[in-house]
Amino acid sequence: MEKLIITAAICGAEVTKEHNPNVPYTVEEIGREAESAYNAGASIIHLHVRYDDGTPTQDKERFRECIEEIKKRCPDVIIQPSTGGAVGMSDEERLQPVELLPEMASLDCGTLNFGGDEIFVNTETTIKNFGRTMIEKGVKPEIEVFDKGMVDYAIKYAKEGYILEPMHFNFVLGIQMAATARDLAFMVDSIPPGSTWTVTGIGRHEMPMAALGIVMGGHVRVGFEDNVYLEKGVLAKSNGELVEKVVRIAKELGRPIATPDEAREILGLKRR
Ligand code: KMH
Ligand code: ZN
């Protein structure tokens, strides 16, 4: 089976130090968490950034600082900034890190409920604008899929020229769609041949979904953005601990781990 790409979503925009004191805010903390994940076997860092007080931001200069810090510590890791940012941010705000020409960036392919009264808005205009900008800048999107309709949108927008193929999908289960093997299998069956995919399970679903991703031949995302526990009632000390757990499971199941350059090969990325 193809080598396993592990993405570490080290920070997110919603989780705080109150959930787990090891959630990174400062540039130094973000560098530390990226390094711990990379040393454990992550080849991609899905990156949100914060100001020192924990406020999420899409500020280009803050991204630049954090990316420089990560590159100092993990020179070959693939950095995938978020263009989702935090609920309520404008499109202009959200798109800023793409101007730094990262190898990849997230591209959320639909609108969804995000807990309480929060709605994470991604209109057709937003998605097409983000997709077109990523093509212009040579940035490979990771299509964020929170339910099946988002796969269908991505296919439609690819046909219309807003997303290049082959596409890379991240199926996020446990927010809008249930985290079940049935739902994951349905997603995998629904994407075009030649696409690649990774799976993210939210909260307690993180490791069960990772195990499914490993055996089904996909790839895996873990990290504080999605889950702060190593096991029930035990907070993870670092993102690296979560990645180490995936590496252990993958080893038991006979799936070797991809280096960043091997991940580039699988995803069709050119190192920048
Ligand atoms: N923070 C969420 C509103 C992404 O990174 O593209 C959006 C999110 C998805 O995390
Ligand atoms: Zn994110």
PDB file of N, CA and C in Angstrom, residues 80-155:
ATOM      1  N   GLN A  80       0.667  23.893   5.037  1.00  0.00           N
ATOM      2  CA  GLN A  80      -0.653  24.062   4.391  1.00  0.00           C
ATOM      3  C   GLN A  80      -1.472  25.069   5.215  1.00  0.00           C
ATOM      4  N   PRO A  81      -1.349  26.370   4.899  1.00  0.00           N
ATOM      5  CA  PRO A  81      -2.148  27.341   5.648  1.00  0.00           C
ATOM      6  C   PRO A  81      -3.644  27.118   5.446  1.00  0.00           C
ATOM      7  N   SER A  82      -4.403  27.493   6.444  1.00  0.00           N
ATOM      8  CA  SER A  82      -5.862  27.463   6.350  1.00  0.00           C
ATOM      9  C   SER A  82      -6.333  28.697   5.605  1.00  0.00           C
ATOM     10  N   THR A  83      -7.328  28.521   4.737  1.00  0.00           N
ATOM     11  CA  THR A  83      -8.045  29.705   4.231  1.00  0.00           C
ATOM     12  C   THR A  83      -9.454  29.728   4.839  1.00  0.00           C
ATOM     13  N   GLY A  84      -9.678  28.828   5.809  1.00  0.00           N
ATOM     14  CA  GLY A  84     -10.949  28.848   6.535  1.00  0.00           C
ATOM     15  C   GLY A  84     -10.914  29.885   7.634  1.00  0.00           C
ATOM     16  N   GLY A  85      -9.723  30.027   8.235  1.00  0.00           N
ATOM     17  CA  GLY A  85      -9.571  30.984   9.332  1.00  0.00           C
ATOM     18  C   GLY A  85     -10.512  30.662  10.473  1.00  0.00           C
ATOM     19  N   ALA A  86     -11.229  31.662  10.943  1.00  0.00           N
ATOM     20  CA  ALA A  86     -12.211  31.472  12.019  1.00  0.00           C
ATOM     21  C   ALA A  86     -13.564  31.951  11.510  1.00  0.00           C
ATOM     22  N   VAL A  87     -14.625  31.425  12.092  1.00  0.00           N
ATOM     23  CA  VAL A  87     -15.992  31.810  11.697  1.00  0.00           C
ATOM     24  C   VAL A  87     -16.138  33.333  11.772  1.00  0.00           C
ATOM     25  N   GLY A  88     -16.718  33.934  10.724  1.00  0.00           N
ATOM     26  CA  GLY A  88     -16.983  35.373  10.737  1.00  0.00           C
ATOM     27  C   GLY A  88     -15.951  36.209  10.011  1.00  0.00           C
ATOM     28  N   MET A  89     -14.814  35.631   9.642  1.00  0.00           N
ATOM     29  CA  MET A  89     -13.790  36.423   8.927  1.00  0.00           C
ATOM     30  C   MET A  89     -14.219  36.660   7.483  1.00  0.00           C
ATOM     31  N   SER A  90     -13.767  37.771   6.911  1.00  0.00           N
ATOM     32  CA  SER A  90     -14.111  38.081   5.519  1.00  0.00           C
ATOM     33  C   SER A  90     -13.239  37.244   4.574  1.00  0.00           C
ATOM     34  N   ASP A  91     -13.670  37.156   3.324  1.00  0.00           N
ATOM     35  CA  ASP A  91     -12.894  36.411   2.326  1.00  0.00           C
ATOM     36  C   ASP A  91     -11.491  37.010   2.169  1.00  0.00           C
ATOM     37  N   GLU A  92     -11.408  38.339   2.140  1.00  0.00           N
ATOM     38  CA  GLU A  92     -10.113  39.004   1.947  1.00  0.00           C
ATOM     39  C   GLU A  92      -9.155  38.619   3.069  1.00  0.00           C
ATOM     40  N   GLU A  93      -9.694  38.642   4.301  1.00  0.00           N
ATOM     41  CA  GLU A  93      -8.878  38.254   5.462  1.00  0.00           C
ATOM     42  C   GLU A  93      -8.393  36.814   5.310  1.00  0.00           C
ATOM     43  N   ARG A  94      -9.319  35.953   4.954  1.00  0.00           N
ATOM     44  CA  ARG A  94      -9.028  34.519   4.912  1.00  0.00           C
ATOM     45  C   ARG A  94      -7.992  34.147   3.858  1.00  0.00           C
ATOM     46  N   LEU A  95      -7.996  34.877   2.748  1.00  0.00           N
ATOM     47  CA  LEU A  95      -7.118  34.512   1.621  1.00  0.00           C
ATOM     48  C   LEU A  95      -5.658  34.936   1.798  1.00  0.00           C
ATOM     49  N   GLN A  96      -5.401  35.791   2.782  1.00  0.00           N
ATOM     50  CA  GLN A  96      -4.055  36.386   2.893  1.00  0.00           C
ATOM     51  C   GLN A  96      -2.884  35.402   2.826  1.00  0.00           C
ATOM     52  N   PRO A  97      -2.935  34.257   3.553  1.00  0.00           N
ATOM     53  CA  PRO A  97      -1.734  33.410   3.528  1.00  0.00           C
ATOM     54  C   PRO A  97      -1.401  32.838   2.151  1.00  0.00           C
ATOM     55  N   VAL A  98      -2.383  32.822   1.241  1.00  0.00           N
ATOM     56  CA  VAL A  98      -2.124  32.311  -0.112  1.00  0.00           C
ATOM     57  C   VAL A  98      -1.131  33.220  -0.846  1.00  0.00           C
ATOM     58  N   GLU A  99      -1.092  34.510  -0.460  1.00  0.00           N
ATOM     59  CA  GLU A  99      -0.147  35.442  -1.088  1.00  0.00           C
ATOM     60  C   GLU A  99       1.300  35.068  -0.782  1.00  0.00           C
ATOM     61  N   LEU A 100       1.517  34.259   0.253  1.00  0.00           N
ATOM     62  CA  LEU A 100       2.879  33.846   0.601  1.00  0.00           C
ATOM     63  C   LEU A 100       3.337  32.644  -0.229  1.00  0.00           C
ATOM     64  N   LEU A 101       2.509  32.217  -1.174  1.00  0.00           N
ATOM     65  CA  LEU A 101       2.797  31.110  -2.083  1.00  0.00           C
ATOM     66  C   LEU A 101       3.190  29.812  -1.361  1.00  0.00           C
ATOM     67  N   PRO A 102       2.347  29.354  -0.455  1.00  0.00           N
ATOM     68  CA  PRO A 102       2.625  28.052   0.161  1.00  0.00           C
ATOM     69  C   PRO A 102       2.420  26.943  -0.873  1.00  0.00           C
ATOM     70  N   GLU A 103       2.894  25.748  -0.562  1.00  0.00           N
ATOM     71  CA  GLU A 103       2.709  24.628  -1.501  1.00  0.00           C
ATOM     72  C   GLU A 103       1.239  24.218  -1.576  1.00  0.00           C
ATOM     73  N   MET A 104       0.550  24.308  -0.450  1.00  0.00           N
ATOM     74  CA  MET A 104      -0.858  23.903  -0.365  1.00  0.00           C
ATOM     75  C   MET A 104      -1.619  24.933   0.465  1.00  0.00           C
ATOM     76  N   ALA A 105      -2.947  24.860   0.399  1.00  0.00           N
ATOM     77  CA  ALA A 105      -3.808  25.627   1.318  1.00  0.00           C
ATOM     78  C   ALA A 105      -5.149  24.913   1.371  1.00  0.00           C
ATOM     79  N   SER A 106      -5.871  25.101   2.473  1.00  0.00           N
ATOM     80  CA  SER A 106      -7.192  24.462   2.553  1.00  0.00           C
ATOM     81  C   SER A 106      -8.195  25.235   1.697  1.00  0.00           C
ATOM     82  N   LEU A 107      -9.187  24.512   1.166  1.00  0.00           N
ATOM     83  CA  LEU A 107     -10.267  25.131   0.377  1.00  0.00           C
ATOM     84  C   LEU A 107     -11.576  24.480   0.815  1.00  0.00           C
ATOM     85  N   ASP A 108     -12.349  25.221   1.607  1.00  0.00           N
ATOM     86  CA  ASP A 108     -13.592  24.681   2.174  1.00  0.00           C
ATOM     87  C   ASP A 108     -14.691  24.762   1.123  1.00  0.00           C
ATOM     88  N   CYS A 109     -15.326  23.628   0.839  1.00  0.00           N
ATOM     89  CA  CYS A 109     -16.216  23.555  -0.332  1.00  0.00           C
ATOM     90  C   CYS A 109     -17.700  23.612  -0.005  1.00  0.00           C
ATOM     91  N   GLY A 110     -18.078  24.328   1.043  1.00  0.00           N
ATOM     92  CA  GLY A 110     -19.505  24.503   1.337  1.00  0.00           C
ATOM     93  C   GLY A 110     -19.705  25.125   2.703  1.00  0.00           C
ATOM     94  N   THR A 111     -20.940  25.538   2.948  1.00  0.00           N
ATOM     95  CA  THR A 111     -21.311  26.195   4.209  1.00  0.00           C
ATOM     96  C   THR A 111     -21.842  25.158   5.193  1.00  0.00           C
ATOM     97  N   LEU A 112     -21.564  25.354   6.474  1.00  0.00           N
ATOM     98  CA  LEU A 112     -22.066  24.387   7.466  1.00  0.00           C
ATOM     99  C   LEU A 112     -22.279  25.022   8.829  1.00  0.00           C
ATOM    100  N   ASN A 113     -23.094  24.348   9.642  1.00  0.00           N
ATOM    101  CA  ASN A 113     -23.247  24.736  11.048  1.00  0.00           C
ATOM    102  C   ASN A 113     -21.964  24.413  11.776  1.00  0.00           C
ATOM    103  N   PHE A 114     -21.562  25.333  12.669  1.00  0.00           N
ATOM    104  CA  PHE A 114     -20.284  25.127  13.340  1.00  0.00           C
ATOM    105  C   PHE A 114     -20.441  25.182  14.856  1.00  0.00           C
ATOM    106  N   GLY A 115     -21.588  24.743  15.361  1.00  0.00           N
ATOM    107  CA  GLY A 115     -21.828  24.725  16.813  1.00  0.00           C
ATOM    108  C   GLY A 115     -22.557  25.982  17.274  1.00  0.00           C
ATOM    109  N   GLY A 116     -23.521  25.812  18.173  1.00  0.00           N
ATOM    110  CA  GLY A 116     -24.284  26.955  18.689  1.00  0.00           C
ATOM    111  C   GLY A 116     -24.908  27.734  17.545  1.00  0.00           C
ATOM    112  N   ASP A 117     -24.696  29.051  17.556  1.00  0.00           N
ATOM    113  CA  ASP A 117     -25.251  29.896  16.483  1.00  0.00           C
ATOM    114  C   ASP A 117     -24.260  30.122  15.346  1.00  0.00           C
ATOM    115  N   GLU A 118     -23.110  29.482  15.417  1.00  0.00           N
ATOM    116  CA  GLU A 118     -22.059  29.759  14.439  1.00  0.00           C
ATOM    117  C   GLU A 118     -22.322  29.070  13.102  1.00  0.00           C
ATOM    118  N   ILE A 119     -22.132  29.825  12.036  1.00  0.00           N
ATOM    119  CA  ILE A 119     -22.229  29.259  10.689  1.00  0.00           C
ATOM    120  C   ILE A 119     -20.925  29.562   9.973  1.00  0.00           C
ATOM    121  N   PHE A 120     -20.294  28.535   9.424  1.00  0.00           N
ATOM    122  CA  PHE A 120     -19.050  28.711   8.675  1.00  0.00           C
ATOM    123  C   PHE A 120     -19.447  28.872   7.212  1.00  0.00           C
ATOM    124  N   VAL A 121     -19.354  30.118   6.742  1.00  0.00           N
ATOM    125  CA  VAL A 121     -19.927  30.459   5.434  1.00  0.00           C
ATOM    126  C   VAL A 121     -18.899  30.303   4.318  1.00  0.00           C
ATOM    127  N   ASN A 122     -19.271  29.510   3.311  1.00  0.00           N
ATOM    128  CA  ASN A 122     -18.468  29.376   2.093  1.00  0.00           C
ATOM    129  C   ASN A 122     -19.426  29.361   0.910  1.00  0.00           C
ATOM    130  N   THR A 123     -19.715  30.547   0.383  1.00  0.00           N
ATOM    131  CA  THR A 123     -20.649  30.630  -0.741  1.00  0.00           C
ATOM    132  C   THR A 123     -19.950  30.169  -2.019  1.00  0.00           C
ATOM    133  N   GLU A 124     -20.758  30.001  -3.049  1.00  0.00           N
ATOM    134  CA  GLU A 124     -20.186  29.617  -4.345  1.00  0.00           C
ATOM    135  C   GLU A 124     -19.160  30.664  -4.803  1.00  0.00           C
ATOM    136  N   THR A 125     -19.477  31.939  -4.601  1.00  0.00           N
ATOM    137  CA  THR A 125     -18.559  33.009  -5.021  1.00  0.00           C
ATOM    138  C   THR A 125     -17.234  32.895  -4.273  1.00  0.00           C
ATOM    139  N   THR A 126     -17.325  32.636  -2.970  1.00  0.00           N
ATOM    140  CA  THR A 126     -16.100  32.478  -2.163  1.00  0.00           C
ATOM    141  C   THR A 126     -15.264  31.325  -2.692  1.00  0.00           C
ATOM    142  N   ILE A 127     -15.900  30.183  -2.884  1.00  0.00           N
ATOM    143  CA  ILE A 127     -15.149  28.984  -3.279  1.00  0.00           C
ATOM    144  C   ILE A 127     -14.484  29.197  -4.642  1.00  0.00           C
ATOM    145  N   LYS A 128     -15.244  29.791  -5.576  1.00  0.00           N
ATOM    146  CA  LYS A 128     -14.676  30.009  -6.918  1.00  0.00           C
ATOM    147  C   LYS A 128     -13.522  31.019  -6.857  1.00  0.00           C
ATOM    148  N   ASN A 129     -13.696  32.056  -6.057  1.00  0.00           N
ATOM    149  CA  ASN A 129     -12.638  33.072  -5.916  1.00  0.00           C
ATOM    150  C   ASN A 129     -11.382  32.440  -5.314  1.00  0.00           C
ATOM    151  N   PHE A 130     -11.561  31.660  -4.254  1.00  0.00           N
ATOM    152  CA  PHE A 130     -10.413  31.024  -3.604  1.00  0.00           C
ATOM    153  C   PHE A 130      -9.762  30.026  -4.574  1.00  0.00           C
ATOM    154  N   GLY A 131     -10.602  29.239  -5.270  1.00  0.00           N
ATOM    155  CA  GLY A 131     -10.074  28.226  -6.199  1.00  0.00           C
ATOM    156  C   GLY A 131      -9.274  28.881  -7.313  1.00  0.00           C
ATOM    157  N   ARG A 132      -9.848  29.950  -7.896  1.00  0.00           N
ATOM    158  CA  ARG A 132      -9.163  30.644  -9.007  1.00  0.00           C
ATOM    159  C   ARG A 132      -7.832  31.225  -8.523  1.00  0.00           C
ATOM    160  N   THR A 133      -7.849  31.831  -7.338  1.00  0.00           N
ATOM    161  CA  THR A 133      -6.614  32.430  -6.796  1.00  0.00           C
ATOM    162  C   THR A 133      -5.547  31.360  -6.574  1.00  0.00           C
ATOM    163  N   MET A 134      -5.960  30.216  -6.077  1.00  0.00           N
ATOM    164  CA  MET A 134      -4.978  29.141  -5.835  1.00  0.00           C
ATOM    165  C   MET A 134      -4.383  28.651  -7.152  1.00  0.00           C
ATOM    166  N   ILE A 135      -5.205  28.561  -8.195  1.00  0.00           N
ATOM    167  CA  ILE A 135      -4.659  28.152  -9.506  1.00  0.00           C
ATOM    168  C   ILE A 135      -3.643  29.196  -9.976  1.00  0.00           C
ATOM    169  N   GLU A 136      -4.014  30.466  -9.887  1.00  0.00           N
ATOM    170  CA  GLU A 136      -3.106  31.547 -10.336  1.00  0.00           C
ATOM    171  C   GLU A 136      -1.770  31.500  -9.599  1.00  0.00           C
ATOM    172  N   LYS A 137      -1.817  31.181  -8.313  1.00  0.00           N
ATOM    173  CA  LYS A 137      -0.592  31.230  -7.493  1.00  0.00           C
ATOM    174  C   LYS A 137       0.130  29.886  -7.444  1.00  0.00           C
ATOM    175  N   GLY A 138      -0.413  28.876  -8.099  1.00  0.00           N
ATOM    176  CA  GLY A 138       0.227  27.559  -8.090  1.00  0.00           C
ATOM    177  C   GLY A 138       0.170  26.875  -6.732  1.00  0.00           C
ATOM    178  N   VAL A 139      -0.911  27.125  -5.996  1.00  0.00           N
ATOM    179  CA  VAL A 139      -1.077  26.536  -4.656  1.00  0.00           C
ATOM    180  C   VAL A 139      -2.062  25.375  -4.764  1.00  0.00           C
ATOM    181  N   LYS A 140      -1.666  24.179  -4.312  1.00  0.00           N
ATOM    182  CA  LYS A 140      -2.580  23.035  -4.411  1.00  0.00           C
ATOM    183  C   LYS A 140      -3.607  23.077  -3.282  1.00  0.00           C
ATOM    184  N   PRO A 141      -4.895  23.071  -3.623  1.00  0.00           N
ATOM    185  CA  PRO A 141      -5.896  23.073  -2.551  1.00  0.00           C
ATOM    186  C   PRO A 141      -6.067  21.693  -1.919  1.00  0.00           C
ATOM    187  N   GLU A 142      -6.286  21.693  -0.627  1.00  0.00           N
ATOM    188  CA  GLU A 142      -6.844  20.508   0.023  1.00  0.00           C
ATOM    189  C   GLU A 142      -8.324  20.824   0.195  1.00  0.00           C
ATOM    190  N   ILE A 143      -9.173  20.037  -0.477  1.00  0.00           N
ATOM    191  CA  ILE A 143     -10.612  20.300  -0.452  1.00  0.00           C
ATOM    192  C   ILE A 143     -11.173  19.801   0.875  1.00  0.00           C
ATOM    193  N   GLU A 144     -11.691  20.728   1.685  1.00  0.00           N
ATOM    194  CA  GLU A 144     -12.240  20.339   2.989  1.00  0.00           C
ATOM    195  C   GLU A 144     -13.703  19.959   2.801  1.00  0.00           C
ATOM    196  N   VAL A 145     -14.024  18.727   3.195  1.00  0.00           N
ATOM    197  CA  VAL A 145     -15.361  18.168   2.946  1.00  0.00           C
ATOM    198  C   VAL A 145     -16.016  17.835   4.287  1.00  0.00           C
ATOM    199  N   PHE A 146     -17.120  18.510   4.583  1.00  0.00           N
ATOM    200  CA  PHE A 146     -17.828  18.274   5.846  1.00  0.00           C
ATOM    201  C   PHE A 146     -19.109  17.484   5.629  1.00  0.00           C
ATOM    202  N   ASP A 147     -19.550  17.390   4.364  1.00  0.00           N
ATOM    203  CA  ASP A 147     -20.622  16.453   4.006  1.00  0.00           C
ATOM    204  C   ASP A 147     -20.563  16.164   2.511  1.00  0.00           C
ATOM    205  N   LYS A 148     -21.358  15.180   2.091  1.00  0.00           N
ATOM    206  CA  LYS A 148     -21.219  14.664   0.722  1.00  0.00           C
ATOM    207  C   LYS A 148     -21.418  15.724  -0.356  1.00  0.00           C
ATOM    208  N   GLY A 149     -22.342  16.681  -0.112  1.00  0.00           N
ATOM    209  CA  GLY A 149     -22.606  17.718  -1.111  1.00  0.00           C
ATOM    210  C   GLY A 149     -21.344  18.496  -1.465  1.00  0.00           C
ATOM    211  N   MET A 150     -20.409  18.566  -0.523  1.00  0.00           N
ATOM    212  CA  MET A 150     -19.179  19.334  -0.779  1.00  0.00           C
ATOM    213  C   MET A 150     -18.274  18.622  -1.778  1.00  0.00           C
ATOM    214  N   VAL A 151     -18.348  17.283  -1.812  1.00  0.00           N
ATOM    215  CA  VAL A 151     -17.629  16.537  -2.857  1.00  0.00           C
ATOM    216  C   VAL A 151     -18.224  16.903  -4.210  1.00  0.00           C
ATOM    217  N   ASP A 152     -19.546  16.935  -4.270  1.00  0.00           N
ATOM    218  CA  ASP A 152     -20.230  17.238  -5.540  1.00  0.00           C
ATOM    219  C   ASP A 152     -19.934  18.668  -6.001  1.00  0.00           C
ATOM    220  N   TYR A 153     -19.891  19.604  -5.051  1.00  0.00           N
ATOM    221  CA  TYR A 153     -19.514  20.977  -5.417  1.00  0.00           C
ATOM    222  C   TYR A 153     -18.102  20.987  -6.012  1.00  0.00           C
ATOM    223  N   ALA A 154     -17.176  20.293  -5.341  1.00  0.00           N
ATOM    224  CA  ALA A 154     -15.780  20.303  -5.809  1.00  0.00           C
ATOM    225  C   ALA A 154     -15.700  19.750  -7.236  1.00  0.00           C
ATOM    226  N   ILE A 155     -16.437  18.672  -7.497  1.00  0.00           N
ATOM    227  CA  ILE A 155     -16.418  18.075  -8.847  1.00  0.00           C
ATOM    228  C   ILE A 155     -16.964  19.088  -9.863  1.00  0.00           C
TER     229      ILE A 155
END
